[in-house]
Short mmCIF file of C-alpha atoms and ligand atoms in Angstrom, two decimals:
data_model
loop_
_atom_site.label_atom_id
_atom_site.label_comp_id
_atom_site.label_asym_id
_atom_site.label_seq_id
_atom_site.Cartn_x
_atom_site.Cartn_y
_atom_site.Cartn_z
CA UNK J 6 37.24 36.02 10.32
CA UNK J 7 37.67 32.75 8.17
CA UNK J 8 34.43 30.36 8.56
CA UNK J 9 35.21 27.32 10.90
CA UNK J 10 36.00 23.95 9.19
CA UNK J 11 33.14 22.27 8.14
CA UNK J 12 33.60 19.02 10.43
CA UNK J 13 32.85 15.91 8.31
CA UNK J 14 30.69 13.75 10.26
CA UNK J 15 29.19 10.61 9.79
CA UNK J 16 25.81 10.22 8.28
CA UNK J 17 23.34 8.97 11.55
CA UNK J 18 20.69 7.30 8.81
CA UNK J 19 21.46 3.53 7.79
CA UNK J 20 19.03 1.87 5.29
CA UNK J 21 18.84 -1.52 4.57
CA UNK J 22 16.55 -2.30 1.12
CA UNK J 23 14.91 -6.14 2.20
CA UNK J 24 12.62 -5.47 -1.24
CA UNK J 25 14.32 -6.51 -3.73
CA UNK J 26 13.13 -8.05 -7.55
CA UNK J 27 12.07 -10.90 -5.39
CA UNK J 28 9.08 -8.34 -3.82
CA UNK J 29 7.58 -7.24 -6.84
CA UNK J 30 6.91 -10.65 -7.83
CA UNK J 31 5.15 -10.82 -4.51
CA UNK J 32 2.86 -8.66 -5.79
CA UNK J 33 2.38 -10.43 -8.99
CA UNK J 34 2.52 -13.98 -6.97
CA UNK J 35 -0.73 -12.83 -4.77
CA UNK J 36 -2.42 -10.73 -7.54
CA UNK J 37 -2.27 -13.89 -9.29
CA UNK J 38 -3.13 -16.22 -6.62
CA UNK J 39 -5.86 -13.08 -4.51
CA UNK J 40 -7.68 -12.64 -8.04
CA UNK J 41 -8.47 -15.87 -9.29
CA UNK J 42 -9.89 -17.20 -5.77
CA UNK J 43 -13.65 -17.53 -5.57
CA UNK J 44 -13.90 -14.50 -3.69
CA UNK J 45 -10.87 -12.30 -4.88
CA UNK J 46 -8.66 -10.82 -2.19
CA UNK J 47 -5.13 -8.91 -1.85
CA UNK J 48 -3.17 -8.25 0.86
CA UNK J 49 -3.34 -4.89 2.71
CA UNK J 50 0.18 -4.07 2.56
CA UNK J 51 -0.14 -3.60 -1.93
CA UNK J 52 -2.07 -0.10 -0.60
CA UNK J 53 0.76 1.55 0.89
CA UNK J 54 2.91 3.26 -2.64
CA UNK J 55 3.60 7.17 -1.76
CA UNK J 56 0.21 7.82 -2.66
CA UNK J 57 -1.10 5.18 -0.62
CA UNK J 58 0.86 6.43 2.66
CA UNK J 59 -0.09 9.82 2.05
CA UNK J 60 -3.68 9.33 1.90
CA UNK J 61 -3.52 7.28 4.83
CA UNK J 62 -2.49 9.93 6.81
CA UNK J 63 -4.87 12.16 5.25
CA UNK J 64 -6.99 9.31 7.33
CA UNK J 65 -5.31 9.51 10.99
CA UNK J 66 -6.48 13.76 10.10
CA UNK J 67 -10.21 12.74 10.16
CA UNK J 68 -12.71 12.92 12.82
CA UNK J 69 -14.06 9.55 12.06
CA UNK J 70 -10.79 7.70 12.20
CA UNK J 71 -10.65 7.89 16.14
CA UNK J 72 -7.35 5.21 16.21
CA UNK J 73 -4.84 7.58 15.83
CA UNK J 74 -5.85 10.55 18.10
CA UNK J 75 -7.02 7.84 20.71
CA UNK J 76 -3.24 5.75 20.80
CA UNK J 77 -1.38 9.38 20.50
CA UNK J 78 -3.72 10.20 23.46
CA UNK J 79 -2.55 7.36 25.33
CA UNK J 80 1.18 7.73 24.59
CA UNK J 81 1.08 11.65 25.87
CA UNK J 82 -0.03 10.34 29.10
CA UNK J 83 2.11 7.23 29.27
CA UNK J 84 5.45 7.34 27.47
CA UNK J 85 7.15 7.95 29.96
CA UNK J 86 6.03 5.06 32.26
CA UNK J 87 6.27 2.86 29.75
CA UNK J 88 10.26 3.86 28.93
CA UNK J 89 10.69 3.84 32.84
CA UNK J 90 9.36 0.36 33.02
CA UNK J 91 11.34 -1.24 29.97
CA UNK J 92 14.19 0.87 30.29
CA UNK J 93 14.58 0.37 26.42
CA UNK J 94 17.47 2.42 24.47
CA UNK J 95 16.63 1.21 20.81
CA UNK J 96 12.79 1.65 19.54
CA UNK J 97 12.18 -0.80 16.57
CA UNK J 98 8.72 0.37 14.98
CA UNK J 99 7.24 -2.42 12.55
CA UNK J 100 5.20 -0.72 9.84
CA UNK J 101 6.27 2.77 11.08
CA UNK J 102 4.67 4.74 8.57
CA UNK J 103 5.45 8.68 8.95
CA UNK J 104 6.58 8.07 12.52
CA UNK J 105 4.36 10.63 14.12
CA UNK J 106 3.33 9.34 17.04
CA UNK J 107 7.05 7.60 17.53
CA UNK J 108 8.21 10.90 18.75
CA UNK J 109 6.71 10.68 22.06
CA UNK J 110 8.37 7.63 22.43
CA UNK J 111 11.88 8.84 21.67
CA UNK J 112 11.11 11.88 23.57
CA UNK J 113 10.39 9.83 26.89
CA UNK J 114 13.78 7.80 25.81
CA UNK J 115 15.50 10.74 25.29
CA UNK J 116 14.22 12.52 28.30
CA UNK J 117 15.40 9.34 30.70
CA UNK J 118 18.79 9.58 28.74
CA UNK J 119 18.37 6.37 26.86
CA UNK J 120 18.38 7.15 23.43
CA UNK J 121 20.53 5.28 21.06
CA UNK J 122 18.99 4.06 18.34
CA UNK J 123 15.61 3.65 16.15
CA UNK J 124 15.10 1.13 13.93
CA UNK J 125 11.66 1.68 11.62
CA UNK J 126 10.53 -1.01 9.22
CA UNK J 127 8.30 -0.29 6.58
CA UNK J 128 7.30 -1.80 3.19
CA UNK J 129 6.82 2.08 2.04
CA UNK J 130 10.40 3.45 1.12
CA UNK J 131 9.23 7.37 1.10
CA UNK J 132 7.67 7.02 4.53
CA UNK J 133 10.36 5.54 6.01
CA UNK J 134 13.34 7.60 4.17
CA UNK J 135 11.70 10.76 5.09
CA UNK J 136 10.79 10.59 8.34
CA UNK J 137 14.54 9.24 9.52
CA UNK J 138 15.96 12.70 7.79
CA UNK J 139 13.43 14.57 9.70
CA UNK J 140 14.10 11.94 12.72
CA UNK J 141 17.90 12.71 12.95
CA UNK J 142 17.51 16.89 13.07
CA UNK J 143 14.89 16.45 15.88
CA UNK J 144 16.71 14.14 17.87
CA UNK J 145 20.62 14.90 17.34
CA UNK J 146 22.15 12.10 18.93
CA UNK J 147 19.76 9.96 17.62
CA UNK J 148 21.16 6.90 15.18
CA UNK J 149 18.64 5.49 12.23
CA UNK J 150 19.00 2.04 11.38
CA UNK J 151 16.06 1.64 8.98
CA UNK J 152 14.89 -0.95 6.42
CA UNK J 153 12.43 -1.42 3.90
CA UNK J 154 11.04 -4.27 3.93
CA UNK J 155 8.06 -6.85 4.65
CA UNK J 156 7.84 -7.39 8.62
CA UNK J 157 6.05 -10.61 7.55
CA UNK J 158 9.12 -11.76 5.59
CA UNK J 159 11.88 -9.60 6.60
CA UNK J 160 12.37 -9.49 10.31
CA UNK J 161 15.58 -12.02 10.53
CA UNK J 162 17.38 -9.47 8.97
CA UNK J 163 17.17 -6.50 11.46
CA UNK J 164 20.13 -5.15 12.69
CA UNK J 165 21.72 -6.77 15.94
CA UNK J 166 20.17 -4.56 19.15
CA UNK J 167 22.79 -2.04 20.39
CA UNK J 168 20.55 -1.59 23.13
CA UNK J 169 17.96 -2.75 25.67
CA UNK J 170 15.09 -2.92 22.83
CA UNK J 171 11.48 -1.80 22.85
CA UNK J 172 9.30 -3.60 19.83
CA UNK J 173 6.87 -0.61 18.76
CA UNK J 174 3.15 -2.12 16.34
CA UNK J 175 1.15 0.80 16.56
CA UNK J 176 -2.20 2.17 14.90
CA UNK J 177 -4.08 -1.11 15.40
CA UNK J 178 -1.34 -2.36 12.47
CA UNK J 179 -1.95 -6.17 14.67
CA UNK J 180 -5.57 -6.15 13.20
CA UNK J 181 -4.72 -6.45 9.66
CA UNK J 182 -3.60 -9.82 10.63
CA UNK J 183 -6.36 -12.57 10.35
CA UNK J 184 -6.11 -14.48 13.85
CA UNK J 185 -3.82 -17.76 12.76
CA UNK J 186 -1.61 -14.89 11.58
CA UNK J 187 -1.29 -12.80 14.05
CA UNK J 188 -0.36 -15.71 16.27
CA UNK J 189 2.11 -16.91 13.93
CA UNK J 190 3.77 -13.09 13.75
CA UNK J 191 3.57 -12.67 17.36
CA UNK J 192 5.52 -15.59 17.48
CA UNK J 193 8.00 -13.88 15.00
CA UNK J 194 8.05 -10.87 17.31
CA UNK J 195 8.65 -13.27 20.75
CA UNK J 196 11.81 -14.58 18.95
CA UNK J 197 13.72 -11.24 18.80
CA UNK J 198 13.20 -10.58 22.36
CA UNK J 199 15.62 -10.62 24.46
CA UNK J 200 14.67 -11.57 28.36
CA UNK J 201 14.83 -7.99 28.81
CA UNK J 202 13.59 -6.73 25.76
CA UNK J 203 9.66 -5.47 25.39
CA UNK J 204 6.78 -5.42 23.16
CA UNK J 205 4.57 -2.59 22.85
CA UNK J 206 1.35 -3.67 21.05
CA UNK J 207 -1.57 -0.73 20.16
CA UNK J 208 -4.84 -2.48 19.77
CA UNK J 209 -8.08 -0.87 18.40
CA UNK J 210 -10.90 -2.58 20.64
CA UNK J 211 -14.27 -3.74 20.02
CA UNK J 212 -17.03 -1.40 20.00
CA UNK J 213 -20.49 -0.17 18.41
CA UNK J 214 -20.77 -1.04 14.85
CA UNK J 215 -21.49 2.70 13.84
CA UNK J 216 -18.79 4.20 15.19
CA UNK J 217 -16.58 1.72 13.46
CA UNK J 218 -18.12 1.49 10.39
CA UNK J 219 -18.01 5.51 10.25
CA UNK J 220 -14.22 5.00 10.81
CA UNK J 221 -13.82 3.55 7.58
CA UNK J 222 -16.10 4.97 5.44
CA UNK J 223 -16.00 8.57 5.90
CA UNK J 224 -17.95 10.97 4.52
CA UNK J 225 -15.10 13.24 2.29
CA UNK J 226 -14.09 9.92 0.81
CA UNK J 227 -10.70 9.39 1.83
CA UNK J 228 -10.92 6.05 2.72
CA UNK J 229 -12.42 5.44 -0.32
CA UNK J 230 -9.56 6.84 -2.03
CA UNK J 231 -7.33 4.56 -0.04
CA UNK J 232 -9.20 1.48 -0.85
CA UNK J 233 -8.88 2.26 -4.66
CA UNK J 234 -5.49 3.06 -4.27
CA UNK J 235 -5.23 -0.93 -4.54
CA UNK J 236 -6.42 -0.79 -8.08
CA UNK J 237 -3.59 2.03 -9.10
CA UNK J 238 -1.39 0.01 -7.83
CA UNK J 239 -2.07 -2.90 -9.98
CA UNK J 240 -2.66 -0.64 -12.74
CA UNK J 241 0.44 0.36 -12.17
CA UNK J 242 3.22 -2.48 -11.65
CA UNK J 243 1.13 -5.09 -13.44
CA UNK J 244 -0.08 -3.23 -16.55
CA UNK J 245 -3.75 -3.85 -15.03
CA UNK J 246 -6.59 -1.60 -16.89
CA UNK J 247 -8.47 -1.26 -13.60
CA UNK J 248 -11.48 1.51 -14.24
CA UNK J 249 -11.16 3.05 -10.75
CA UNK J 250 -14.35 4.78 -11.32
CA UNK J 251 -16.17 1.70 -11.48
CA UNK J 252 -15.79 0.56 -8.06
CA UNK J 253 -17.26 1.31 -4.84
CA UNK J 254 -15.62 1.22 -1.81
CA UNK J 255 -17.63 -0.83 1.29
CA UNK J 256 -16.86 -1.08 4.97
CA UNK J 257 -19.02 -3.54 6.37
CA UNK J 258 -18.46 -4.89 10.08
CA UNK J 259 -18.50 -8.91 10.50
CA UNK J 260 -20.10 -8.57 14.35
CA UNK J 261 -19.32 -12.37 14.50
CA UNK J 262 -15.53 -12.48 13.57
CA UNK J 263 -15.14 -8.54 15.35
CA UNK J 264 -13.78 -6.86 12.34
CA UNK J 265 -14.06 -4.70 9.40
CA UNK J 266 -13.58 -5.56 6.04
CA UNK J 267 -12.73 -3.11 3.27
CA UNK J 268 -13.91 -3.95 0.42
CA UNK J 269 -14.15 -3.00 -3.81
CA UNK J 270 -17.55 -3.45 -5.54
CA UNK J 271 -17.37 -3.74 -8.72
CA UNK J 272 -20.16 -1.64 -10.53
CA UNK J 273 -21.44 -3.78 -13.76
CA UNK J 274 -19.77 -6.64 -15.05
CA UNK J 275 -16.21 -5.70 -15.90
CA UNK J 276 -13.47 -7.57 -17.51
CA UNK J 277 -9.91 -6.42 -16.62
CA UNK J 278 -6.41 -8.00 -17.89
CA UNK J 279 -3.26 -7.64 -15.71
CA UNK J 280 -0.98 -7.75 -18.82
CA UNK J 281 2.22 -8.05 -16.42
CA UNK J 282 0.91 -11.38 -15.53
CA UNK J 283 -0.51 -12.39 -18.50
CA UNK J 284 -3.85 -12.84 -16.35
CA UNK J 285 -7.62 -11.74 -17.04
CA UNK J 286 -10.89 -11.96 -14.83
CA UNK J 287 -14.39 -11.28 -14.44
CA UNK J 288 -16.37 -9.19 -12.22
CA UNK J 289 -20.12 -9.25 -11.92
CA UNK J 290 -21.99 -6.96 -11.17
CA UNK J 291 -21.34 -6.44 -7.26
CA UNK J 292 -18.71 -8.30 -6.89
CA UNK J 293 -16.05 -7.54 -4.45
CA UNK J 294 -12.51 -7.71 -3.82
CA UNK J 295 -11.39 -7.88 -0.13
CA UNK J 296 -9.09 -5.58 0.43
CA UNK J 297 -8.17 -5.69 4.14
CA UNK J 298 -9.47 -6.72 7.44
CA UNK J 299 -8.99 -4.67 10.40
CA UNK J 300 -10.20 -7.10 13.33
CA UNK J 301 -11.01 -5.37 16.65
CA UNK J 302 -9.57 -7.26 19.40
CA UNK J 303 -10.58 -7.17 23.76
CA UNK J 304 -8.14 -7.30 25.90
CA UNK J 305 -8.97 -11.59 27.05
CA UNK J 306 -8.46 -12.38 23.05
CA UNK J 307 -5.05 -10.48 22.94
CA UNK J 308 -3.73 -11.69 26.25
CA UNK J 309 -4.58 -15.94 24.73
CA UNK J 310 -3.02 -14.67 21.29
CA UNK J 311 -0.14 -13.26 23.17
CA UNK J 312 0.15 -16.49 25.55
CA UNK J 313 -0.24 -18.63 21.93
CA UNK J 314 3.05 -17.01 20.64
CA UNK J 315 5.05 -16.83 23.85
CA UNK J 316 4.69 -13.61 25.17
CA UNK J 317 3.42 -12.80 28.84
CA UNK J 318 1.33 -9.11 28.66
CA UNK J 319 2.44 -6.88 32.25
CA UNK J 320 0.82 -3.81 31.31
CA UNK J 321 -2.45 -2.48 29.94
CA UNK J 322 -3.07 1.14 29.16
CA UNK J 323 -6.36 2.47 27.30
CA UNK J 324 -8.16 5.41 27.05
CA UNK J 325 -11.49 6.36 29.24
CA UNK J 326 -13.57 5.32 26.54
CA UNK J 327 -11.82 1.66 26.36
CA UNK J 328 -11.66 2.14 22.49
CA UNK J 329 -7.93 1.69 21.86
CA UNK J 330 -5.04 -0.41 23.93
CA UNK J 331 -1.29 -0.21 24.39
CA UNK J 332 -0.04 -2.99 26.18
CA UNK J 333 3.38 -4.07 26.74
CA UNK J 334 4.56 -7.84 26.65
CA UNK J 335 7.73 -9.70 27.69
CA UNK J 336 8.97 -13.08 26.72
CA UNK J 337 7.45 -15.75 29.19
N1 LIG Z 23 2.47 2.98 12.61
C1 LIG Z 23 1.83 4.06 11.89
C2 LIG Z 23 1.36 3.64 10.49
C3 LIG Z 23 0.27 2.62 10.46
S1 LIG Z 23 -0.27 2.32 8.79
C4 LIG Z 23 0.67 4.57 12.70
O1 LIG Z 23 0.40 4.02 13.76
O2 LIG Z 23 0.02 5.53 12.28
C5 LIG Z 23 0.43 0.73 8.51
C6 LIG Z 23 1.89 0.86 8.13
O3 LIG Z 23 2.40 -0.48 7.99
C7 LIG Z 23 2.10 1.55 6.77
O4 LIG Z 23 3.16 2.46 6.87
C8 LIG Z 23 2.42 0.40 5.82
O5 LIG Z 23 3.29 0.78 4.78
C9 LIG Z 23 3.09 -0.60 6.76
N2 LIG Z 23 2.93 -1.99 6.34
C10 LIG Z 23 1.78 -2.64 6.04
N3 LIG Z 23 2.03 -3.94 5.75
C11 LIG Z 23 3.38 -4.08 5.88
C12 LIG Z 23 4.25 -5.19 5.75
N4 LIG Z 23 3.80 -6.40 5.42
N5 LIG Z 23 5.57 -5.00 5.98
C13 LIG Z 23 6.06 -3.76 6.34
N6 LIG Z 23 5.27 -2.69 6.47
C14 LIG Z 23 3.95 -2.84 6.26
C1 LIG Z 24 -3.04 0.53 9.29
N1 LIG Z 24 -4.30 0.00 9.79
C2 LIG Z 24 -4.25 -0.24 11.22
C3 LIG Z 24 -5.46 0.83 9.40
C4 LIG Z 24 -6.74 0.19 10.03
O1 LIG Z 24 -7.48 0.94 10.67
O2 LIG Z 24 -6.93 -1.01 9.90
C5 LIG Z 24 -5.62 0.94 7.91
C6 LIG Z 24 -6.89 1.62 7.49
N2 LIG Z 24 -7.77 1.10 6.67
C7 LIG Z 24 -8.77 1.95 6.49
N3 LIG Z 24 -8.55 3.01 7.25
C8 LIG Z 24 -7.37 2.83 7.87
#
């Protein structure tokens, strides 16, 4: 017996590439601006190349990093409430990553027969590609609309909803955000909601300093490998000579502001040259570069932030411990 026809059918995986020449001057445009401030910072988002994403979920793997486990913990026990209650058919996930958690999302979706579409938006193309092939095998019906991009610069050009539409920021993502921001992006987020449309917010909470500083500064060094991922980077797309060796990764908790900042130390004086932008500068001898902030939030300071940017939370879900939040928010 002949094989059956092979029945041509039409790819379920859109992407849509926001990051174009314009974004790698971004990099340049803040390595220039970050590097030559008093107290040198970059923005979080220059950690995440392939490298980057994969050694951040080398992170979610340790014991120390309690986010992840904690917000997956959370979502076994609640996905399905939460699709009950929003009745959401199209799961956009901002800074989606390798989508791990997402499945027990679109498995509650799929499970109350509302699956349509998912929509992940990441700034790392690997991440995202990947996980929609692996995505639209282990949900068959299941249409990708994904794009690369910057969800700080990028949202307007999402797709148009083909469904009632669930936001998704997991992982504590919100707290890379220093607070005038994340009011401004919440306000981003409030304008593509619909009146029936939802936004599902994970929050890492505050708690003792040692448990979060042993979050980020665990003992194999992966975070520290993360950190300095930063300085490949640069080394990288702006012809930087970065000695990678020669700088220590620090997580130190601000108990007044309620978060952590990574940081590099620079060990010695050091001069390095970023040829790509023409730029050198000095470090002295412990001398750091900010490299993110990942503020811890309570429940009071997200519910003003989410009243700031037009957004009215309904539902709060944490774990026993009161370490980590999903809420969900609607437009007021
Ligand atoms: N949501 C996943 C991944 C969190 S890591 C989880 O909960 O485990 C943060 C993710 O946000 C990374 O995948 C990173 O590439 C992405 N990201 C960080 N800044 C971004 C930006 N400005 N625009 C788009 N994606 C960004
Ligand atoms: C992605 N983000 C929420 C992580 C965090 O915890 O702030 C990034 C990270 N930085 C160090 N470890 C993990």
């Amino acid at each position: 017996m002949s094989a059956p026809p092979q029945i041509a059918r039409r790819r379920p995986i859109s992407v849509d590439h926001a990051l174009d020449a314009a974004s790698s001057r971004t990099l340049a445009d803040d390595a220039l601006d970050g590097l030559t401030q008093p107290f040198k910072q970059l923005a979080p988002k220059h950690l995440y190349d392939a490298r980057g994403a994969a050694l951040f979920d080398a992170i979610c793997e340790l014991d120390e990093y309690y986010p992840t486990r904690t917000e997956r913990a959370i979502l076994e026990r609640e996905a399905d409430r939460i699709i009950a209650s929003t009745g959401a058919g199209e799961l956009v996930e901002l800074g989606s990553g390798s989508a791990t958690k997402t499945r027990l999302l679109l498995d509650a979706m799929a499970r109350a027969d509302l699956l349509v579409r998912y929509v992940p938006v990441d700034v790392a193309e690997t991440s995202l590609r990947e996980s929609a092939e692996r995505l639209v095998v282990e949900y068959p019906s299941l249409a990708v609309h994904g794009m690369i991009g910057d969800f700080e610069r990028h949202l307007h050009r999402l797709p148009a909803p083909q469904a009632r539409r669930l936001v998704a920021f997991l992982g504590g993502t919100i707290g890379n955000f220093r607070p005038g921001s994340r009011r401004r992006f919440l306000r981003t987020i409030a304008a593509l909601l619909g009146a029936e449309d939802r936004l599902l917010l994970g929050t890492d909470l505050v708690k003792d300093r040692a448990t979060l500083v042993a979050a980020y500064d665990d003992p194999e060094g992966v975070t520290a490998e993360f950190n300095r991922n930063m300085l490949r980077v640069l080394n990288r797309e702006l012809r930087a000579n970065f000695d990678t060796d020669r700088f220590d990764h620090v997580a130190l908790y601000d108990e007044r502001n309620e978060w952590i900042e990574m940081r590099l130390r620079s060990r010695g004086p050091q001069t390095v040259t970023l040829e790509a932008i023409d730029l050198t500068i000095e470090f002295a001898d412990g001398e750091d570069l900010l490299t993110e902030i990942s503020a811890k939030l309570t429940r009071e300071r997200l519910e003003s932030d989410l009243a700031a940017a037009g957004l009215e939370l309904t539902d709060w879900y944490t774990d026993e411990r009161g370490w980590f939040a999903l809420s969900l928010s609607r437009p007021a």
